[in-house]
């Protein structure tokens, strides 16, 4: 990212953010549910990890249809999580340690239990009727009542719910208990700004992760979505409600009236926006809409084209080219980007992008940490990612899943399979197995199992309740937990701390540097370089995705090559031997993980010019990794 625009130093650019899912982070009172008072007990842990920004997912008053994304009162805390006083104590605890705190801003919709919606649905002439989106029914030629559009809900079924009392439909892009607000109404917007933003900013909150940030401006025509699956009535309708005509106007107004007056950070959830030029319209510093966005092409890899939970195999060039596109789109502009591969809506990155096999999972987690730390933008870590937590086991029954999206999809997909394949038991079972496997890879509950603090029963130190937590803890918590890794110098946790220190130490290179992909079409290796725009620093990241040794050329940048990091125990010695035998720019051999070897992080910090080298190796269903970090000086 070329100066001067993107090189402007701002706290939210250089900070490392850590997302907390309250229900699953830490239970303080033994009821089996994570809560707000449990978080301050771990703030020092986060500080030691290298976290600068704590992001707390929804903790507002809510019926919990969608784990708090259905908010019934923006100005209150969900009682089982705690109180306003508990939230203030958490804000203060973060600030006392020099950390910021941001909250989720869920303002595309509310809960149907919100006082605003109760008034809106009470009668057609209620002053708040237009605060939500109401439409009359359509009717088929035979008189059958039809919803206003054929849009499909993100949680299966349609997006319109019939209200018998007022004889109209209301819009809900998500669950029927989550009606969409009408942003076209100025009074609605003012109420949103006061209740969901000013209320918390005045209490010291430093910003927001903005949910569904491009869905507020629905197109006025409310047209049917294009038919992509002729077997069902409901169709993906995002072309009719995402990135609507007034979307940028609304965000500018939100900043002018509220956010810009507090120096607040915003990171928008921005789905359905594949054009980098369009994304830039949201994140230009001068336009003052959003600080940055989560662009989801990377975490969407492997998802089905029309149904998220229909896993599709993918090849390495897809990942490489996706990373390159969203690293490079802000270069030379005043825009900003993010680096992430996990959140509360995704499967665990080790399981999705690497290997969670017992011999490989720690090395996989280290590799992904090294890869992310070399990427430009604000880095986001999701709870448990720092210790390499993995997806739930494939043998968990479907009734262990709690997520409404997952449960609804499985019910719908199973019913469809029964209807079409009941005459072929083998095909029916194969379809059900495929759906379950897809959920096991992509399901949101993979990220929502309780945090694994130690090896104690019944729930890995997450709760003291004898019956365990609100959700089953991962079976592998005795092996993957914070306490164990705190005692191991070569653990994933230790690796993560070192990588974050290195990233901050060389911010010009890793946070602000330009990205260049060297091998976009190869299926075995992933080679990219980072170059600083204000110094002569450079880095090269080499990843081996094959089952055998791969020889790669380090990009020629001049100067002498110096080793910094490696995840083999003997990485330093091996690299020194290679350097003695080969001059700068000649090939380096990236080894597969063999025999009893264990990957480790070894750090030597050298001034100015750096090269990152990492490798991944895959053998059948087993994937293993190695990696090392080099530096050159000029």
Coordinates of C-alpha atoms in Angstrom, one line a residue:
X1 CA 0.0 0.0 0.0
X2 CA 1.7 3.1 -1.3
X3 CA 2.1 6.3 0.8
X4 CA 1.0 8.7 1.7
X5 CA -2.7 7.8 1.9
X6 CA -2.7 4.2 3.4
X7 CA 0.5 4.8 5.4
X8 CA -1.4 7.2 7.7
X9 CA -0.9 5.7 11.2
X10 CA -4.1 5.1 13.1
X11 CA -4.7 3.0 16.2
X12 CA -7.2 0.7 14.5
X13 CA -4.8 -0.1 11.7
X14 CA -1.9 -1.4 13.8
X15 CA -3.9 -3.0 16.6
X16 CA -4.5 -6.8 16.7
X17 CA -8.1 -7.6 17.4
X18 CA -9.5 -10.6 19.3
X19 CA -13.1 -11.7 19.0
X20 CA -14.9 -13.0 22.1
X21 CA -18.1 -15.0 21.8
X22 CA -19.6 -14.4 25.2
X23 CA -21.6 -17.6 25.6
X24 CA -18.5 -19.7 25.1
X25 CA -15.6 -17.7 26.5
X26 CA -15.7 -17.9 30.3
X27 CA -18.4 -18.7 32.8
X28 CA -17.9 -16.8 36.1
X29 CA -21.0 -18.0 38.1
X30 CA -21.2 -21.7 37.4
X31 CA -24.4 -21.7 35.4
X32 CA -22.8 -23.2 32.3
X33 CA -23.1 -20.1 30.2
X34 CA -20.2 -17.7 29.5
X35 CA -20.8 -14.2 30.7
X36 CA -19.4 -10.7 30.9
X37 CA -17.9 -11.0 34.4
X38 CA -15.9 -13.9 33.1
X39 CA -14.0 -11.8 30.5
X40 CA -12.0 -9.5 32.8
X41 CA -10.5 -12.6 34.5
X42 CA -8.8 -13.3 31.1
X43 CA -7.9 -9.7 30.1
X44 CA -4.3 -10.1 31.2
X45 CA -4.1 -13.3 29.2
X46 CA -5.2 -11.3 26.1
X47 CA -2.7 -8.6 26.8
X48 CA 0.1 -11.1 27.1
X49 CA -1.0 -12.7 23.8
X50 CA -0.5 -9.3 22.1
X51 CA -4.1 -8.2 21.7
X52 CA -4.8 -4.5 21.4
X53 CA -8.6 -4.5 20.5
X54 CA -11.1 -6.7 22.3
X55 CA -14.3 -7.3 20.2
X56 CA -17.2 -8.7 22.2
X57 CA -20.0 -10.3 20.1
X58 CA -23.6 -9.4 21.0
X59 CA -24.3 -9.3 24.7
X60 CA -27.4 -7.2 24.5
X61 CA -30.9 -8.1 25.8
X62 CA -32.2 -10.7 23.5
X63 CA -34.5 -13.8 23.3
X64 CA -31.5 -15.6 21.9
X65 CA -33.1 -17.0 18.8
X66 CA -29.8 -16.3 17.0
X67 CA -27.4 -16.2 19.9
X68 CA -27.9 -12.5 20.5
X69 CA -28.1 -11.2 17.0
X70 CA -31.8 -10.7 17.7
X71 CA -31.7 -7.7 20.0
X72 CA -34.7 -6.7 22.0
X73 CA -33.0 -3.7 23.8
X74 CA -29.8 -2.1 22.7
X75 CA -29.4 -0.3 26.0
X76 CA -29.5 -3.4 28.2
X77 CA -27.4 -6.5 28.7
X78 CA -28.8 -10.0 28.3
X79 CA -29.4 -10.9 32.0
X80 CA -27.7 -14.3 32.0
X81 CA -24.5 -12.5 30.7
X82 CA -24.6 -9.8 33.3
X83 CA -25.4 -6.1 33.8
X84 CA -24.6 -2.7 32.5
X85 CA -22.2 -2.4 35.5
X86 CA -20.4 -5.5 34.4
X87 CA -20.0 -4.1 30.9
X88 CA -18.6 -0.9 32.4
X89 CA -16.1 -2.9 34.5
X90 CA -15.0 -4.7 31.3
X91 CA -14.6 -1.5 29.4
X92 CA -12.5 -0.1 32.2
X93 CA -10.4 -3.2 32.5
X94 CA -9.5 -3.1 28.9
X95 CA -8.7 0.6 29.0
X96 CA -6.5 0.2 32.1
X97 CA -4.3 -2.1 30.1
X98 CA -4.1 0.1 27.1
X99 CA -6.5 -2.0 25.1
X100 CA -9.6 -0.9 23.2
X101 CA -13.0 -2.5 23.3
X102 CA -15.5 -2.7 20.4
X103 CA -19.0 -4.2 20.3
X104 CA -21.2 -5.7 17.6
X105 CA -23.6 -3.2 15.9
X106 CA -26.6 -5.2 14.7
X107 CA -28.9 -2.6 13.1
X108 CA -30.2 -4.3 10.0
X109 CA -32.9 -5.9 12.1
X110 CA -34.0 -6.2 15.7
X111 CA -35.8 -8.9 17.7
X112 CA -39.5 -9.2 17.2
X113 CA -39.6 -8.7 21.0
X114 CA -38.1 -5.2 20.7
X115 CA -40.5 -2.5 21.8
X116 CA -40.2 -0.8 18.4
X117 CA -41.5 -3.8 16.6
X118 CA -44.3 -4.5 19.1
X119 CA -45.6 -1.0 18.4
X120 CA -45.1 -1.4 14.6
X121 CA -47.1 -4.5 14.4
X122 CA -49.9 -3.3 16.7
X123 CA -51.8 -1.5 13.9
X124 CA -51.3 -0.1 10.4
X125 CA -51.7 3.5 11.7
X126 CA -49.2 3.2 14.6
X127 CA -46.5 5.9 14.4
X128 CA -43.8 3.2 14.3
X129 CA -45.5 1.1 11.6
X130 CA -43.0 2.4 9.0
X131 CA -40.0 1.7 11.2
X132 CA -40.1 -1.8 9.7
X133 CA -40.7 -3.1 6.2
X134 CA -44.4 -4.1 5.7
X135 CA -45.9 -5.2 2.4
X136 CA -49.3 -6.5 1.2
X137 CA -49.7 -10.0 -0.1
X138 CA -49.6 -11.0 -3.7
X139 CA -52.1 -13.5 -5.0
X140 CA -51.8 -16.2 -7.6
X141 CA -54.3 -16.7 -10.3
X142 CA -56.1 -19.3 -8.2
X143 CA -56.3 -16.9 -5.3
X144 CA -53.5 -18.4 -3.3
X145 CA -51.8 -15.8 -1.1
X146 CA -48.1 -15.3 -1.9
X147 CA -45.4 -13.3 -0.2
X148 CA -44.2 -10.0 -1.7
X149 CA -41.1 -11.6 -3.2
X150 CA -39.5 -15.0 -3.6
X151 CA -36.4 -14.1 -1.6
X152 CA -34.9 -16.9 0.5
X153 CA -33.9 -16.3 4.2
X154 CA -30.4 -16.9 5.3
X155 CA -31.9 -19.3 7.8
X156 CA -33.9 -21.3 5.2
X157 CA -37.5 -20.7 4.0
X158 CA -38.7 -17.3 2.9
X159 CA -38.0 -13.8 4.1
X160 CA -41.6 -12.7 4.6
X161 CA -43.8 -13.5 7.6
X162 CA -47.6 -13.1 7.5
X163 CA -49.0 -11.0 10.3
X164 CA -52.6 -12.1 10.8
X165 CA -53.5 -9.1 13.0
X166 CA -52.7 -6.4 10.4
X167 CA -53.0 -8.6 7.3
X168 CA -49.6 -7.8 5.9
X169 CA -46.2 -9.4 5.6
X170 CA -43.0 -8.1 7.3
X171 CA -39.5 -8.6 5.9
X172 CA -36.9 -10.7 7.8
X173 CA -33.7 -11.6 5.9
X174 CA -32.8 -13.9 8.8
X175 CA -35.2 -15.6 11.2
X176 CA -38.9 -14.7 11.4
X177 CA -38.2 -13.4 14.9
X178 CA -35.7 -10.9 13.4
X179 CA -37.7 -8.3 11.4
X180 CA -35.7 -5.9 9.2
X181 CA -35.6 -2.2 10.1
X182 CA -36.7 0.4 7.6
X183 CA -33.7 2.6 7.0
X184 CA -35.7 4.8 4.6
X185 CA -37.5 6.3 7.6
X186 CA -35.4 9.1 9.1
X187 CA -36.9 8.7 12.6
X188 CA -35.9 5.1 12.6
X189 CA -32.3 6.0 11.8
X190 CA -32.2 8.7 14.5
X191 CA -33.4 6.2 17.0
X192 CA -30.9 3.6 15.9
X193 CA -28.0 6.1 16.2
X194 CA -29.1 7.1 19.8
X195 CA -29.9 3.7 21.2
X196 CA -27.3 1.4 19.6
X197 CA -24.4 3.8 19.1
X198 CA -24.3 6.9 21.3
X199 CA -25.5 5.0 24.3
X200 CA -22.4 2.8 24.2
X201 CA -19.9 5.3 22.9
X202 CA -20.7 7.6 25.8
X203 CA -19.8 4.7 28.1
X204 CA -16.3 4.4 26.6
X205 CA -16.8 1.8 23.8
X206 CA -14.2 2.4 21.1
X207 CA -16.1 1.2 18.0
X208 CA -18.1 -1.5 16.4
X209 CA -18.1 -4.5 14.1
X210 CA -21.1 -3.6 11.9
X211 CA -23.3 -6.6 11.1
X212 CA -24.7 -6.9 7.6
X213 CA -23.5 -3.4 6.8
X214 CA -24.5 -3.4 3.2
X215 CA -28.1 -4.6 3.6
X216 CA -29.8 -1.5 5.0
X217 CA -30.9 0.0 1.7
X218 CA -33.4 -2.3 0.0
X219 CA -34.2 -1.6 -3.6
X220 CA -37.6 0.2 -3.7
X221 CA -39.1 -2.1 -6.4
X222 CA -38.9 -5.3 -4.2
X223 CA -38.5 -7.5 -7.3
X224 CA -38.3 -11.3 -7.3
X225 CA -34.9 -12.7 -7.3
X226 CA -33.6 -14.6 -10.3
X227 CA -34.4 -18.3 -10.2
X228 CA -31.2 -20.4 -9.6
X229 CA -33.0 -23.5 -8.3
X230 CA -36.2 -24.3 -10.2
X231 CA -37.1 -27.0 -7.6
X232 CA -38.0 -24.5 -4.9
X233 CA -39.9 -21.2 -4.6
X234 CA -37.5 -19.3 -2.5
X235 CA -34.3 -18.0 -4.3
X236 CA -31.2 -16.1 -3.1
X237 CA -32.3 -12.5 -3.2
X238 CA -29.2 -10.6 -2.3
X239 CA -29.0 -8.9 -5.6
X240 CA -32.2 -7.0 -4.6
X241 CA -31.2 -5.9 -1.1
X242 CA -27.4 -5.8 -0.8
X243 CA -25.5 -2.6 -1.7
X244 CA -28.7 -0.8 -2.4
X245 CA -29.0 2.8 -3.8
X246 CA -28.8 4.7 -0.5
X247 CA -26.3 2.5 1.3
X248 CA -23.3 4.9 1.1
X249 CA -25.5 7.8 2.0
X250 CA -26.7 6.1 5.1
X251 CA -23.1 5.3 6.2
X252 CA -21.9 8.8 5.6
X253 CA -24.8 10.1 7.7
X254 CA -24.0 7.6 10.4
X255 CA -20.4 8.9 10.6
X256 CA -21.3 12.5 10.4
X257 CA -23.9 12.4 13.1
X258 CA -22.3 9.8 15.4
X259 CA -19.2 7.8 14.8
X260 CA -16.9 10.6 13.5
X261 CA -17.4 12.5 16.7
X262 CA -15.9 9.7 18.8
X263 CA -12.9 8.6 16.7
X264 CA -14.7 5.3 16.6
X265 CA -13.4 2.3 14.7
X266 CA -15.8 0.4 12.4
X267 CA -15.3 -2.9 10.6
X268 CA -18.2 -3.8 8.4
X269 CA -19.4 -7.3 7.5
X270 CA -19.6 -7.0 3.8
X271 CA -21.0 -10.0 1.9
X272 CA -22.1 -10.2 -1.7
X273 CA -19.6 -7.6 -2.8
X274 CA -17.1 -9.3 -5.2
X275 CA -15.9 -6.1 -7.0
X276 CA -12.8 -4.6 -5.3
X277 CA -13.7 -1.2 -6.8
X278 CA -17.1 -1.3 -5.1
X279 CA -15.5 -2.4 -1.8
X280 CA -13.2 0.6 -2.0
X281 CA -16.2 2.9 -1.9
X282 CA -16.9 1.7 1.6
X283 CA -13.4 1.9 3.1
X284 CA -11.9 5.1 1.7
X285 CA -10.6 7.1 4.6
X286 CA -11.5 10.4 3.0
X287 CA -15.1 9.4 2.4
X288 CA -15.7 8.5 6.0
X289 CA -18.0 5.5 5.8
X290 CA -16.2 2.5 7.3
X291 CA -12.7 2.1 8.7
X292 CA -12.4 -1.4 7.0
X293 CA -14.5 -4.4 6.1
X294 CA -14.5 -8.1 6.3
X295 CA -14.6 -9.3 2.7
X296 CA -15.7 -12.9 2.8
X297 CA -14.2 -14.5 -0.4
X298 CA -11.5 -16.2 1.6
X299 CA -13.8 -17.8 4.2
X300 CA -16.4 -18.6 1.5
X301 CA -13.9 -21.0 -0.2
X302 CA -15.5 -24.4 -0.1
X303 CA -19.0 -23.2 0.3
X304 CA -21.7 -24.2 -2.2
X305 CA -22.7 -21.7 -4.8
X306 CA -26.4 -21.7 -3.9
X307 CA -26.4 -23.4 -0.5
X308 CA -23.6 -22.6 1.9
X309 CA -23.6 -26.0 3.5
X310 CA -22.9 -28.0 0.4
X311 CA -19.2 -28.3 0.6
X312 CA -17.3 -28.0 -2.7
X313 CA -13.6 -29.1 -3.1
X314 CA -11.2 -26.3 -4.0
X315 CA -7.7 -26.0 -5.4
X316 CA -4.8 -23.9 -4.1
X317 CA -4.9 -21.3 -7.0
X318 CA -8.3 -20.3 -5.8
X319 CA -7.0 -19.5 -2.3
X320 CA -3.9 -17.7 -3.6
X321 CA -5.7 -15.5 -6.1
X322 CA -8.4 -14.6 -3.5
X323 CA -5.8 -13.6 -1.0
X324 CA -3.9 -11.6 -3.6
X325 CA -7.1 -9.7 -4.8
X326 CA -8.1 -8.6 -1.3
X327 CA -4.5 -7.7 -0.2
X328 CA -3.8 -5.6 -3.3
X329 CA -7.1 -3.8 -3.8
X330 CA -6.2 -1.0 -1.4
X331 CA -2.7 -0.4 -2.6
X332 CA -2.1 3.2 -3.6
X333 CA -5.5 4.3 -2.2
X334 CA -6.7 5.6 1.2
X335 CA -8.6 2.4 1.9
X336 CA -7.8 -0.2 4.5
X337 CA -8.3 -4.0 4.7
X338 CA -8.4 -6.8 7.2
X339 CA -6.6 -10.1 7.7
X340 CA -8.6 -13.0 9.1
X341 CA -9.6 -16.6 8.5
X342 CA -12.0 -17.3 11.5
X343 CA -15.0 -15.8 13.2
X344 CA -18.1 -17.0 15.0
X345 CA -19.8 -17.9 11.6
X346 CA -17.1 -20.1 10.2
X347 CA -15.5 -23.5 10.7
X348 CA -12.1 -23.5 12.3
X349 CA -9.3 -22.5 10.0
X350 CA -7.0 -25.5 10.8
X351 CA -9.8 -27.9 9.8
X352 CA -10.9 -25.9 6.7
X353 CA -7.7 -24.7 5.2
X354 CA -5.1 -27.1 6.6
X355 CA -5.2 -30.4 8.5
X356 CA -6.6 -31.3 11.9
X357 CA -5.1 -34.7 12.0
X358 CA -3.4 -35.4 15.3
X359 CA 0.1 -35.2 14.0
X360 CA -0.5 -32.1 11.9
X361 CA -2.9 -29.8 13.7
X362 CA -0.3 -27.8 15.7
X363 CA 1.9 -27.3 12.7
X364 CA -1.2 -26.3 10.7
X365 CA -2.1 -23.7 13.2
X366 CA 1.4 -22.3 13.3
X367 CA 1.5 -22.0 9.5
X368 CA -1.8 -20.2 9.3
X369 CA -0.7 -17.8 12.0
X370 CA 2.5 -17.1 10.1
X371 CA 0.6 -16.6 6.9
X372 CA -1.9 -14.2 8.5
X373 CA 0.8 -12.2 10.3
X374 CA 2.5 -11.4 7.0
X375 CA -0.7 -9.9 5.5
X376 CA -1.5 -6.2 5.3
X377 CA -4.4 -4.7 7.2
X378 CA -5.8 -5.0 10.7
X379 CA -5.4 -8.6 12.0
X380 CA -8.4 -10.3 13.6
X381 CA -8.1 -13.5 15.8
X382 CA -11.1 -15.5 17.0
X383 CA -11.1 -17.0 20.4
X384 CA -9.4 -20.4 20.5
X385 CA -7.6 -19.7 17.2
X386 CA -4.5 -18.8 19.1
X387 CA -4.3 -22.4 20.5
X388 CA -5.3 -24.1 17.3
X389 CA -8.8 -25.2 18.2
X390 CA -10.4 -27.4 15.5
X391 CA -13.8 -28.4 14.2
X392 CA -16.1 -30.7 16.1
X393 CA -15.5 -34.4 15.5
X394 CA -17.3 -35.9 12.5
X395 CA -19.1 -38.4 14.8
X396 CA -21.0 -35.8 16.7
X397 CA -24.7 -36.4 16.1
X398 CA -26.7 -33.5 14.6
X399 CA -28.6 -33.0 17.9
X400 CA -25.3 -31.7 19.4
X401 CA -25.5 -28.7 17.1
X402 CA -27.2 -25.5 18.5
X403 CA -27.0 -23.0 15.6
X404 CA -30.3 -22.1 14.1
X405 CA -28.8 -21.8 10.6
X406 CA -27.3 -25.2 10.8
X407 CA -30.3 -26.9 12.3
X408 CA -32.7 -25.3 9.8
X409 CA -30.5 -26.3 6.9
X410 CA -30.2 -29.9 8.0
X411 CA -34.0 -30.2 8.5
X412 CA -34.7 -28.6 5.0
X413 CA -32.0 -30.7 3.2
X414 CA -33.1 -33.9 4.9
X415 CA -36.7 -33.3 4.0
X416 CA -35.8 -32.6 0.4
X417 CA -33.6 -35.7 0.2
X418 CA -36.5 -37.9 1.6
X419 CA -38.9 -36.4 -1.0
X420 CA -36.6 -37.1 -3.9
X421 CA -34.6 -40.1 -3.0
X422 CA -36.8 -42.2 -0.8
X423 CA -36.9 -45.0 -3.4
X424 CA -33.1 -45.3 -3.4
X425 CA -31.9 -46.0 0.2
X426 CA -28.2 -45.9 -0.8
X427 CA -28.5 -42.6 -2.6
X428 CA -30.6 -41.2 0.3
X429 CA -28.0 -42.2 2.9
X430 CA -25.2 -40.8 0.7
X431 CA -27.0 -37.4 0.5
X432 CA -27.5 -37.3 4.2
X433 CA -23.9 -38.2 4.8
X434 CA -22.8 -35.5 2.4
X435 CA -25.0 -32.8 4.2
X436 CA -23.6 -33.9 7.6
X437 CA -20.0 -33.8 6.4
X438 CA -20.6 -30.4 4.9
X439 CA -22.0 -29.1 8.2
X440 CA -19.0 -30.6 10.0
X441 CA -16.6 -28.7 7.8
X442 CA -18.5 -25.4 7.5
X443 CA -21.0 -25.2 10.3
X444 CA -21.0 -22.2 12.6
X445 CA -21.1 -24.3 15.8
X446 CA -17.5 -25.3 15.1
X447 CA -16.5 -21.9 16.3
X448 CA -18.9 -21.8 19.2
X449 CA -17.8 -24.8 21.4
X450 CA -16.6 -23.6 24.8
X451 CA -13.1 -22.1 25.0
X452 CA -10.6 -24.7 26.2
X453 CA -8.8 -23.2 29.1
X454 CA -7.3 -26.3 30.8
X455 CA -7.7 -30.1 31.0
X456 CA -10.1 -30.2 33.9
X457 CA -13.5 -31.8 33.8
X458 CA -16.2 -31.3 32.9
X459 CA -15.7 -28.5 30.5
X460 CA -12.0 -27.5 30.0
X461 CA -12.1 -24.8 32.7
X462 CA -14.9 -22.9 30.9
X463 CA -17.4 -23.6 33.7
X464 CA -17.5 -25.3 37.1
X465 CA -21.0 -26.6 36.6
X466 CA -21.0 -30.3 37.1
X467 CA -23.3 -30.9 34.1
X468 CA -20.9 -28.9 31.9
X469 CA -21.5 -25.9 29.6
X470 CA -24.4 -24.8 27.5
X471 CA -22.8 -26.6 24.6
X472 CA -20.7 -29.7 24.5
X473 CA -17.0 -29.0 24.9
X474 CA -14.7 -30.4 22.2
X475 CA -13.5 -34.0 22.8
X476 CA -9.9 -33.0 22.5
X477 CA -9.8 -30.4 25.2
X478 CA -7.3 -32.4 27.3
X479 CA -4.8 -32.1 24.5
X480 CA -5.7 -28.6 23.1
X481 CA -6.0 -26.1 25.9
X482 CA -4.4 -22.8 27.1
X483 CA -2.9 -24.1 30.4
X484 CA -1.0 -26.9 28.6
X485 CA 0.3 -24.6 25.9
X486 CA 1.4 -22.0 28.4
X487 CA 3.9 -24.6 29.7
X488 CA 5.2 -25.6 26.3
X489 CA 7.8 -23.3 24.6
X490 CA 7.1 -24.8 21.2
X491 CA 3.3 -24.6 21.5
X492 CA 0.9 -23.0 19.0
X493 CA 0.2 -20.3 21.7
X494 CA 3.9 -19.5 22.1
X495 CA 4.2 -19.3 18.3
X496 CA 1.3 -16.9 18.0
X497 CA 2.8 -14.6 20.6
X498 CA 6.1 -14.5 18.8
X499 CA 4.5 -13.9 15.4
X500 CA 2.4 -11.0 16.7
X501 CA 5.5 -9.4 18.3
X502 CA 7.3 -9.7 15.0
X503 CA 4.4 -8.3 13.1
X504 CA 4.3 -5.2 15.3
X505 CA 8.0 -4.8 15.3
X506 CA 8.0 -4.6 11.5
X507 CA 4.7 -2.8 11.0
X508 CA 5.9 -0.9 7.9
X509 CA 6.4 -4.3 6.2
X510 CA 3.7 -6.6 7.5
X511 CA 0.9 -4.2 8.3
X512 CA 1.4 -1.5 5.7
X513 CA 3.4 -3.3 3.1
X514 CA 2.5 -4.1 -0.5
X515 CA 1.6 -7.7 -1.6
X516 CA 2.9 -9.6 -4.6
X517 CA 1.9 -13.1 -5.6
X518 CA 4.6 -15.0 -7.5
X519 CA 3.0 -18.4 -8.4
X520 CA -0.8 -17.8 -9.0
X521 CA -1.4 -21.0 -11.0
X522 CA 0.6 -23.7 -9.3
X523 CA -1.1 -26.4 -7.3
X524 CA 1.9 -27.2 -5.0
X525 CA 3.3 -23.9 -3.6
X526 CA 2.1 -20.5 -2.5
X527 CA 4.8 -17.8 -2.8
X528 CA 4.1 -14.2 -2.1
X529 CA 6.3 -11.2 -1.1
X530 CA 5.7 -8.2 1.0
X531 CA 7.5 -4.9 0.5
X532 CA 7.4 -1.9 2.7
X533 CA 6.5 1.4 1.0
X534 CA 8.5 3.7 3.4
X535 CA 11.7 1.6 3.8
X536 CA 13.6 -1.0 1.8
X537 CA 12.2 -3.9 3.9
X538 CA 10.8 -6.9 2.1
X539 CA 9.5 -10.4 3.0
X540 CA 8.8 -13.6 1.1
X541 CA 6.3 -16.2 2.2
X542 CA 6.8 -19.6 0.6
X543 CA 4.2 -22.4 1.3
X544 CA 4.5 -25.9 0.1
X545 CA 1.1 -27.6 -0.4
X546 CA 2.4 -30.9 -1.8
X547 CA 3.2 -34.3 -0.3
X548 CA 6.9 -34.2 -1.1
X549 CA 9.9 -31.9 -0.9
X550 CA 9.4 -28.8 -3.0
X551 CA 12.2 -26.6 -4.2
X552 CA 11.3 -22.9 -4.5
X553 CA 13.2 -19.8 -5.6
X554 CA 13.2 -17.0 -3.1
X555 CA 12.4 -13.8 -5.0
X556 CA 15.6 -11.9 -5.7
X557 CA 15.6 -8.8 -3.7
X558 CA 19.3 -8.2 -3.1
X559 CA 21.3 -8.3 0.1
X560 CA 22.3 -11.3 2.2
X561 CA 19.7 -13.8 3.4
X562 CA 19.3 -14.3 7.1
X563 CA 17.1 -16.8 8.9
X564 CA 14.4 -15.7 11.3
X565 CA 11.8 -18.3 12.0
X566 CA 11.2 -22.0 11.4
X567 CA 8.9 -24.7 12.6
X568 CA 11.3 -27.6 12.4
X569 CA 13.4 -28.2 15.5
X570 CA 16.5 -28.1 13.4
X571 CA 15.3 -25.3 11.1
X572 CA 18.2 -23.0 12.0
X573 CA 20.9 -25.6 11.3
X574 CA 19.3 -26.8 8.1
X575 CA 18.9 -23.4 6.7
X576 CA 22.4 -22.4 7.6
X577 CA 23.6 -25.4 5.7
X578 CA 21.5 -24.5 2.7
X579 CA 22.8 -20.9 2.8
X580 CA 26.4 -22.2 2.9
X581 CA 25.8 -24.3 -0.2
X582 CA 23.7 -21.8 -2.2
X583 CA 24.0 -18.1 -2.8
X584 CA 21.1 -15.6 -2.4
X585 CA 18.2 -16.2 -4.8
X586 CA 19.1 -19.9 -5.4
X587 CA 16.4 -22.5 -4.5
X588 CA 15.5 -23.5 -1.0
X589 CA 14.2 -27.0 -0.2
X590 CA 11.0 -27.1 1.8
X591 CA 10.8 -30.4 3.6
X592 CA 7.7 -32.5 4.3
X593 CA 7.1 -33.4 7.9
X594 CA 8.9 -36.7 8.3
X595 CA 9.2 -39.3 11.0
X596 CA 9.2 -38.0 14.6
X597 CA 10.1 -34.4 13.6
X598 CA 8.0 -31.7 15.2
X599 CA 7.6 -28.3 13.7
X600 CA 8.6 -25.4 15.9
X601 CA 8.9 -21.7 15.9
X602 CA 12.5 -20.3 16.2
X603 CA 13.0 -16.5 16.1
X604 CA 16.0 -14.4 15.3
X605 CA 15.2 -10.8 14.6
X606 CA 17.5 -9.1 12.0
X607 CA 17.1 -5.5 10.9
X608 CA 15.2 -4.1 8.1
X609 CA 14.8 -6.6 5.2
X610 CA 12.8 -9.8 5.9
X611 CA 11.7 -12.9 4.2
X612 CA 9.0 -15.2 5.5
X613 CA 9.2 -18.8 4.3
X614 CA 6.6 -21.4 5.3
X615 CA 5.5 -24.7 3.9
X616 CA 2.5 -27.1 3.9
X617 CA 2.6 -30.7 2.9
X618 CA -0.3 -33.0 2.1
X619 CA -0.4 -36.8 1.9
X620 CA -3.8 -38.2 1.1
X621 CA -6.1 -37.1 4.0
X622 CA -3.1 -36.2 6.1
X623 CA -1.6 -32.7 5.9
X624 CA 1.6 -31.7 7.5
X625 CA 3.5 -28.4 7.6
X626 CA 6.9 -26.8 8.0
X627 CA 8.0 -23.2 7.9
X628 CA 10.8 -20.8 8.4
X629 CA 11.4 -17.1 8.3
X630 CA 14.4 -15.4 6.7
X631 CA 15.7 -11.9 6.6
X632 CA 17.9 -10.0 4.2
X633 CA 19.6 -6.6 4.7
X634 CA 20.6 -4.2 2.1

